[in-house]
């Protein structure tokens, strides 16, 4: 195939068929948009023409030979991978597949403790023995970020049989770290390196200072195309680097098993177009965007209500974080922002995260006026009593689970009131969402710090999965830890 990054093979082929307006005697049931609820028809009629199935000439995601194969090859070329696979079930399915394809049941795996919940699900499905690497606490951001190289080295010494290293890069807030060194350390130990790069699809743009995990040598990299590039929700990429540590046929097997047998052509078209967008993103567009971001950060500058978090050179320039002053809560500030039409990505117990796109979408004047309105309204709130928040963090350690996944399958569980769970082994994960990073992992001992942190997050209006965690949670029967033994 000729590599021409101006081509859009999936979009072109589907568009050609849609223009013919054929009669549909096949699925889906809306029949190219001819049958649809009249309430939404005006808004959906155009896009429904592209919502097709595996018709002649439209290829098959699970056995691509035509336009999908061509589109994936163009993506691999652009991202610098040996092979790229389109994902229609989000980064979640990519994370599951990369773990199951590279790890055997019982394998020891080193994994970043503050990972996405889909990584934990992949570990459980694969039946591996995870060792959770303790993240470092960043006193500037007042957040846990990534494990240090020293932590990785120590874990490698303690667990020389480890087969894989799983890391998240960048984090939700756009923070990067010395990933290349960690990849090299893991490869020296013959570990396969798997990277959840959900928030770094745009790192492929050469003008950005932030390098992609693909370019840094990771074996498999999963990216959410829809998070930071113009693709539909659930659109993602899985990249395989040139490596002998990955069995590509085994990976394809798990992708076929885990992905929908009716993949969305709308999502695949959007992935094709997102790759085209990135590959044809011009230098002047980038510099225009950076000038805009400079203005946006100036408008967002530190004031009486928040501190704008500083960025390092390699961090994602499209992420802006407000650290809310103690006289207010992030939930209060976010509510004012939303009522003024400014919708943030994430609200935590101390931060508000805003994510900008690859093009300016809010006029500078409008942004400036909106922020002024927000500040004016916040002035009326600062006379309230000071809101005390508990900013203690759980002292994470590098640790294994108290039970193997196989042992968990064989044990009964019971529901216990939250205050009475201390000392038990959790039978379910507790996940504040967003960002989907577990506070408590299934198979870990529950501590007093866990319970206190749940109450702190809830007081700051953070949602949980499961939603009724304040009432209680499931723990494993007869597995209560004697508190006198210590934590």
XYZ file of C-alpha atoms in Angstrom:
487
model
C 0.000 0.000 0.000
C 1.204 3.494 -0.857
C 1.578 5.613 2.278
C -0.222 8.885 1.690
C -1.320 10.607 4.885
C -3.860 12.668 2.956
C -5.922 9.549 2.296
C -8.982 8.581 4.363
C -9.832 5.069 3.119
C -12.696 4.232 5.486
C -14.394 7.596 5.170
C -14.066 7.619 1.374
C -15.478 4.113 0.909
C -18.431 4.610 3.258
C -19.209 8.011 1.733
C -19.221 6.505 -1.753
C -21.753 3.886 -0.690
C -23.918 6.392 1.191
C -24.144 8.630 -1.890
C -25.724 5.781 -3.843
C -28.622 5.718 -1.352
C -29.152 1.956 -1.676
C -32.187 0.200 -0.223
C -31.323 -1.603 2.985
C -32.613 -5.124 3.547
C -29.970 -5.726 6.194
C -29.174 -4.503 9.688
C -29.195 -1.965 11.334
C -32.902 -1.453 11.818
C -32.969 2.254 11.024
C -32.389 1.311 7.339
C -29.882 4.034 6.474
C -31.931 6.522 8.470
C -35.252 5.862 6.724
C -36.776 4.578 9.971
C -36.110 6.666 13.053
C -37.974 8.336 15.877
C -39.231 11.643 14.524
C -38.215 13.398 17.742
C -34.533 13.045 16.906
C -34.663 12.570 13.143
C -33.643 16.100 12.164
C -30.502 15.871 14.278
C -29.550 12.319 13.323
C -30.629 11.939 9.689
C -27.256 12.774 8.134
C -25.104 10.647 10.411
C -27.404 7.606 10.152
C -26.411 7.155 6.500
C -22.910 6.280 7.710
C -24.000 3.892 10.449
C -23.522 0.721 8.430
C -22.527 -2.901 8.867
C -20.037 -5.237 7.159
C -21.411 -4.852 3.623
C -19.504 -5.870 0.474
C -16.594 -3.466 0.080
C -16.736 -2.202 3.666
C -14.235 -4.716 5.067
C -14.318 -6.354 8.521
C -12.569 -4.930 11.587
C -11.857 -8.429 12.900
C -10.332 -9.677 9.635
C -9.354 -6.546 7.696
C -8.239 -6.906 4.100
C -9.406 -3.676 2.471
C -10.180 -0.154 3.643
C -9.831 -0.902 7.369
C -6.473 -2.578 6.815
C -5.333 0.436 4.783
C -6.534 2.870 7.455
C -4.740 0.942 10.201
C -1.531 0.903 8.168
C -1.749 4.665 7.687
C -2.224 5.052 11.434
C 0.745 2.790 12.216
C 2.893 4.829 9.847
C 1.844 8.106 11.421
C 2.230 6.996 15.039
C 5.508 5.184 14.348
C 4.242 1.730 15.300
C 4.808 -1.651 13.708
C 1.049 -2.267 13.770
C -1.959 -0.232 14.839
C -5.402 -1.596 15.654
C -8.617 0.430 15.697
C -10.627 0.069 18.906
C -14.375 0.708 19.005
C -14.855 -0.091 22.692
C -12.527 2.566 24.053
C -9.127 2.347 25.682
C -10.741 -0.036 28.135
C -10.776 -2.877 25.617
C -7.209 -2.090 24.579
C -6.023 -2.266 28.169
C -7.794 -5.589 28.688
C -6.432 -7.080 25.467
C -2.814 -5.997 25.927
C -2.666 -7.559 29.394
C -4.373 -10.802 28.421
C -2.241 -11.144 25.281
C 1.107 -10.719 27.034
C 0.526 -12.290 30.463
C -0.223 -15.850 31.520
C -2.192 -16.903 34.582
C 0.062 -16.724 37.635
C 2.597 -14.351 36.065
C 4.035 -11.677 38.317
C 3.258 -8.198 36.954
C 4.491 -4.795 38.169
C 1.735 -2.208 37.843
C 1.405 1.437 38.786
C -0.857 1.617 41.846
C -2.862 4.624 40.666
C -3.923 3.024 37.393
C -7.267 3.118 35.624
C -9.826 0.564 36.742
C -9.710 -1.152 33.328
C -6.106 -2.135 34.080
C -7.292 -3.814 37.281
C -9.989 -5.636 35.351
C -7.374 -6.842 32.873
C -5.184 -8.135 35.700
C -8.113 -10.046 37.142
C -9.206 -11.513 33.813
C -5.651 -12.637 33.080
C -5.298 -14.163 36.552
C -1.883 -12.597 37.130
C -0.175 -11.794 40.430
C 0.032 -7.986 40.514
C 2.606 -6.074 42.519
C 1.386 -2.501 42.923
C 4.145 0.098 42.652
C 3.687 2.953 45.106
C 3.386 6.344 43.365
C 5.423 9.339 44.486
C 3.706 12.256 46.198
C 4.280 15.549 44.392
C 4.279 18.331 46.988
C 3.862 21.013 44.318
C 0.666 19.558 42.872
C -0.350 17.877 46.156
C -1.179 14.720 44.213
C 0.259 11.272 43.773
C 1.714 10.873 40.304
C 3.980 8.043 39.068
C 6.299 5.499 40.687
C 9.936 6.565 40.800
C 12.734 4.786 38.959
C 14.065 3.769 42.375
C 10.729 2.151 43.221
C 10.849 0.224 39.951
C 14.430 -0.878 40.579
C 13.604 -2.065 44.098
C 10.536 -3.953 42.905
C 12.568 -5.562 40.117
C 15.046 -6.811 42.717
C 12.319 -8.111 45.014
C 10.331 -9.707 42.181
C 12.877 -10.782 39.536
C 10.295 -13.122 38.014
C 8.095 -10.171 36.940
C 7.003 -10.546 33.305
C 5.449 -7.138 32.618
C 5.480 -3.485 33.642
C 2.236 -1.520 33.293
C 2.290 2.278 33.579
C -0.001 5.248 32.917
C 1.495 8.075 30.833
C 0.661 10.930 30.952
C -1.588 11.156 34.001
C -5.084 12.627 33.889
C -3.652 16.096 34.545
C -1.173 15.901 31.656
C 1.916 15.309 33.799
C 4.699 13.311 32.156
C 7.777 11.664 33.652
C 11.035 9.893 32.766
C 9.241 7.082 30.924
C 12.111 6.232 28.575
C 14.395 5.339 31.487
C 11.716 3.158 33.047
C 11.115 1.359 29.744
C 14.837 0.695 29.407
C 15.049 -0.614 32.993
C 12.137 -2.974 32.379
C 13.540 -4.212 29.066
C 16.853 -4.958 30.765
C 14.835 -7.328 32.972
C 13.125 -8.758 29.871
C 9.756 -7.353 30.932
C 7.174 -6.388 28.340
C 6.160 -2.732 28.817
C 2.469 -1.870 28.486
C 1.412 1.786 28.548
C -2.036 3.228 29.117
C -1.595 6.474 27.158
C -5.285 7.324 27.133
C -4.595 11.052 27.400
C -1.646 11.212 24.999
C -2.923 10.489 21.492
C -1.997 14.025 20.406
C 1.605 13.515 21.537
C 2.204 12.228 18.011
C 2.177 15.843 16.783
C 5.900 16.536 16.221
C 5.765 20.154 17.411
C 4.714 19.147 20.929
C 7.458 18.778 23.544
C 5.670 15.790 25.074
C 6.958 12.535 23.521
C 4.631 9.608 22.875
C 5.213 6.295 24.633
C 5.428 4.734 21.163
C 8.460 6.864 20.293
C 10.008 6.055 23.677
C 10.019 2.326 22.973
C 7.073 0.862 24.901
C 5.968 -2.518 23.545
C 2.216 -1.829 23.473
C 0.567 1.580 23.809
C -3.167 2.227 24.094
C -4.529 5.701 23.295
C -8.025 7.152 23.620
C -8.391 9.014 20.348
C -11.604 10.627 21.566
C -10.071 12.244 24.656
C -7.609 14.673 23.087
C -8.207 14.438 19.317
C -11.362 14.948 17.211
C -12.786 11.414 17.292
C -16.053 9.970 18.543
C -16.384 8.689 22.087
C -15.107 5.084 22.431
C -12.700 5.536 19.528
C -9.172 4.422 20.464
C -5.906 3.074 19.044
C -3.703 0.187 20.120
C -0.116 0.393 18.867
C 2.422 -2.441 18.821
C 6.072 -1.480 18.537
C 8.755 -3.481 16.745
C 9.382 -6.070 19.436
C 9.726 -9.796 19.980
C 8.011 -9.494 23.346
C 4.514 -9.342 21.834
C 2.711 -12.158 20.008
C 0.606 -10.115 17.582
C -1.584 -13.085 16.626
C -2.442 -13.662 20.282
C -3.219 -9.958 20.634
C -5.543 -10.095 17.617
C -7.295 -13.092 19.162
C -8.118 -11.169 22.334
C -9.164 -8.048 20.440
C -11.602 -10.172 18.433
C -12.853 -11.807 21.624
C -13.307 -8.602 23.607
C -14.513 -6.123 20.990
C -18.046 -5.915 19.670
C -18.861 -8.249 16.776
C -20.838 -5.310 15.346
C -18.198 -2.568 15.372
C -19.432 0.966 14.813
C -18.510 2.312 11.392
C -19.125 5.804 12.738
C -16.364 5.276 15.300
C -14.033 3.723 12.713
C -14.626 6.632 10.328
C -13.828 9.055 13.131
C -10.570 7.194 13.873
C -9.610 7.378 10.209
C -10.356 11.111 10.158
C -8.608 11.729 13.501
C -5.407 10.165 12.169
C -5.738 12.295 9.020
C -6.260 15.383 11.189
C -3.110 14.711 13.222
C -0.990 13.821 10.199
C -1.962 17.041 8.443
C -1.795 19.312 11.475
C 0.314 22.248 10.354
C 3.106 23.972 12.230
C 1.300 27.316 12.041
C -1.816 25.715 13.571
C 0.305 24.557 16.477
C 1.917 27.936 17.078
C -1.463 29.636 16.836
C -2.771 27.184 19.435
C 0.178 27.837 21.758
C -0.394 31.592 21.511
C -4.023 30.990 22.390
C -3.055 28.791 25.357
C -0.722 31.520 26.623
C -3.670 33.927 26.579
C -5.953 31.363 28.212
C -3.468 30.720 31.014
C -3.126 34.465 31.525
C -6.905 34.711 31.888
C -6.841 31.708 34.248
C -3.985 33.254 36.269
C -3.706 32.873 40.043
C -6.112 35.109 41.987
C -8.012 35.253 45.285
C -10.015 32.134 44.444
C -7.576 29.704 42.857
C -3.945 29.117 41.994
C -3.131 28.124 38.424
C -0.894 25.066 38.568
C 2.466 25.534 36.873
C 3.601 23.200 34.109
C 6.891 21.569 33.240
C 8.200 21.741 29.672
C 7.221 18.135 28.861
C 3.698 18.354 30.313
C 0.577 18.572 28.183
C 0.030 22.274 27.390
C -3.699 21.705 26.807
C -4.405 20.896 30.463
C -5.053 23.686 32.980
C -5.529 22.997 36.679
C -7.019 25.347 39.249
C -6.025 24.642 42.844
C -8.931 26.076 44.793
C -8.220 28.269 47.809
C -9.358 26.875 51.193
C -12.160 29.436 51.620
C -14.053 27.631 48.850
C -14.501 24.075 47.656
C -13.867 22.927 44.091
C -17.482 21.763 43.949
C -18.726 25.283 44.720
C -16.423 26.840 42.130
C -17.300 24.222 39.517
C -21.005 24.861 40.043
C -20.494 28.564 39.359
C -18.390 27.738 36.273
C -21.074 25.441 34.917
C -23.839 27.976 35.466
C -21.768 30.442 33.415
C -21.357 27.905 30.598
C -17.789 26.799 31.352
C -17.825 23.021 31.854
C -14.672 21.508 33.425
C -13.417 17.977 32.814
C -12.798 16.958 36.411
C -13.475 18.181 39.925
C -11.504 16.662 42.804
C -11.350 17.519 46.497
C -8.863 20.329 45.768
C -8.533 20.777 41.987
C -10.544 21.634 38.903
C -9.165 20.373 35.599
C -9.889 22.059 32.257
C -8.953 20.433 28.951
C -8.557 22.529 25.812
C -8.665 21.144 22.277
C -6.233 21.181 19.373
C -7.839 24.351 18.048
C -9.136 27.439 19.861
C -12.876 26.940 20.407
C -13.666 29.733 22.868
C -12.941 33.293 21.696
C -10.450 34.996 24.007
C -12.865 37.838 24.714
C -15.635 35.399 25.631
C -13.308 33.436 27.900
C -12.147 36.630 29.597
C -15.733 37.825 30.149
C -16.804 34.439 31.479
C -13.952 34.266 33.984
C -14.761 37.798 35.156
C -18.373 36.778 35.785
C -17.200 33.707 37.682
C -14.882 35.772 39.890
C -17.638 38.323 40.575
C -19.975 35.568 41.724
C -17.291 33.894 43.828
C -16.777 37.148 45.747
C -20.239 36.616 47.201
C -19.290 33.169 48.462
C -16.036 33.929 50.251
C -17.802 35.390 53.306
C -19.041 31.924 54.221
C -17.450 30.001 57.069
C -14.195 28.363 56.109
C -14.779 24.866 54.808
C -12.446 22.372 56.407
C -11.286 19.566 54.170
C -9.238 16.544 55.106
C -6.253 16.517 52.770
C -4.536 13.483 54.264
C -3.463 10.988 51.666
C -3.161 7.243 51.994
C 0.501 6.233 52.448
C 0.754 3.879 49.499
C 3.377 1.148 49.582
C 4.592 -1.280 46.958
C 2.538 -4.348 47.773
C 0.937 -7.536 46.545
C -2.739 -8.359 47.033
C -3.754 -10.164 50.210
C -5.441 -12.841 48.074
C -4.813 -14.118 44.559
C -7.592 -13.680 42.012
C -8.160 -17.435 42.043
C -8.533 -17.406 45.839
C -11.022 -14.549 45.534
C -13.130 -16.604 43.127
C -13.329 -19.411 45.663
C -14.324 -17.257 48.652
C -17.764 -16.038 49.651
C -18.363 -12.358 50.225
C -20.744 -10.424 52.427
C -21.962 -6.845 52.672
C -20.700 -4.864 55.678
C -21.400 -1.309 56.806
C -18.556 0.988 55.799
C -17.495 1.835 59.350
C -17.201 -1.877 60.174
C -15.076 -2.860 57.163
C -11.690 -1.882 58.616
C -9.451 -4.941 58.703
C -11.429 -6.912 56.140
C -10.251 -7.717 52.609
C -12.246 -5.795 50.008
C -14.344 -7.906 47.637
C -14.871 -4.955 45.294
C -12.888 -1.933 44.207
C -13.800 1.561 45.355
C -13.348 3.972 42.464
C -13.880 7.753 42.564
C -15.080 8.608 39.045
C -13.770 10.506 37.238
C -10.878 9.878 36.910
C -11.501 6.171 37.463
C -8.400 5.545 39.598
C -9.156 3.104 42.425
C -8.910 4.293 45.990
C -9.156 0.680 47.124
C -8.372 -2.395 45.050
C -10.300 -5.653 45.247
C -8.168 -8.012 47.323
C -6.579 -5.310 49.509
C -7.002 -4.885 53.244
C -9.310 -1.999 54.180
C -7.731 0.527 56.542
C -9.004 3.426 58.602
C -7.321 5.771 56.089
C -9.431 4.307 53.274
C -12.669 4.943 55.173
C -11.684 8.492 56.099
C -10.708 9.278 52.514
C -14.084 8.027 51.254
C -15.854 10.437 53.617
C -13.573 13.309 52.579
C -14.187 12.768 48.876
C -17.938 12.408 49.382
C -18.030 15.666 51.364
C -16.500 17.308 48.301
C -19.222 15.872 46.054
C -17.010 13.287 44.363
C -18.986 10.360 42.908
C -18.051 6.728 43.471
C -18.435 3.375 41.829
C -20.218 1.649 43.523
C -22.474 4.615 44.238
C -23.655 3.312 47.626
C -20.178 2.953 49.141
C -21.071 5.284 52.026
C -23.564 2.687 53.211
C -21.105 -0.185 52.981
C -19.320 -2.578 50.660
C -18.686 -6.232 50.002
C -15.833 -7.922 51.823
C -14.594 -11.486 51.854
C -15.981 -13.778 54.554
C -13.731 -14.793 57.445
C -10.841 -12.656 56.259
C -10.724 -9.991 58.931
C -7.228 -8.822 59.800
C -6.284 -8.528 63.465
C -5.674 -4.795 63.906
C -3.225 -5.541 66.698
C -0.922 -7.007 64.058
C -0.592 -3.568 62.477
C -1.335 -2.455 58.967
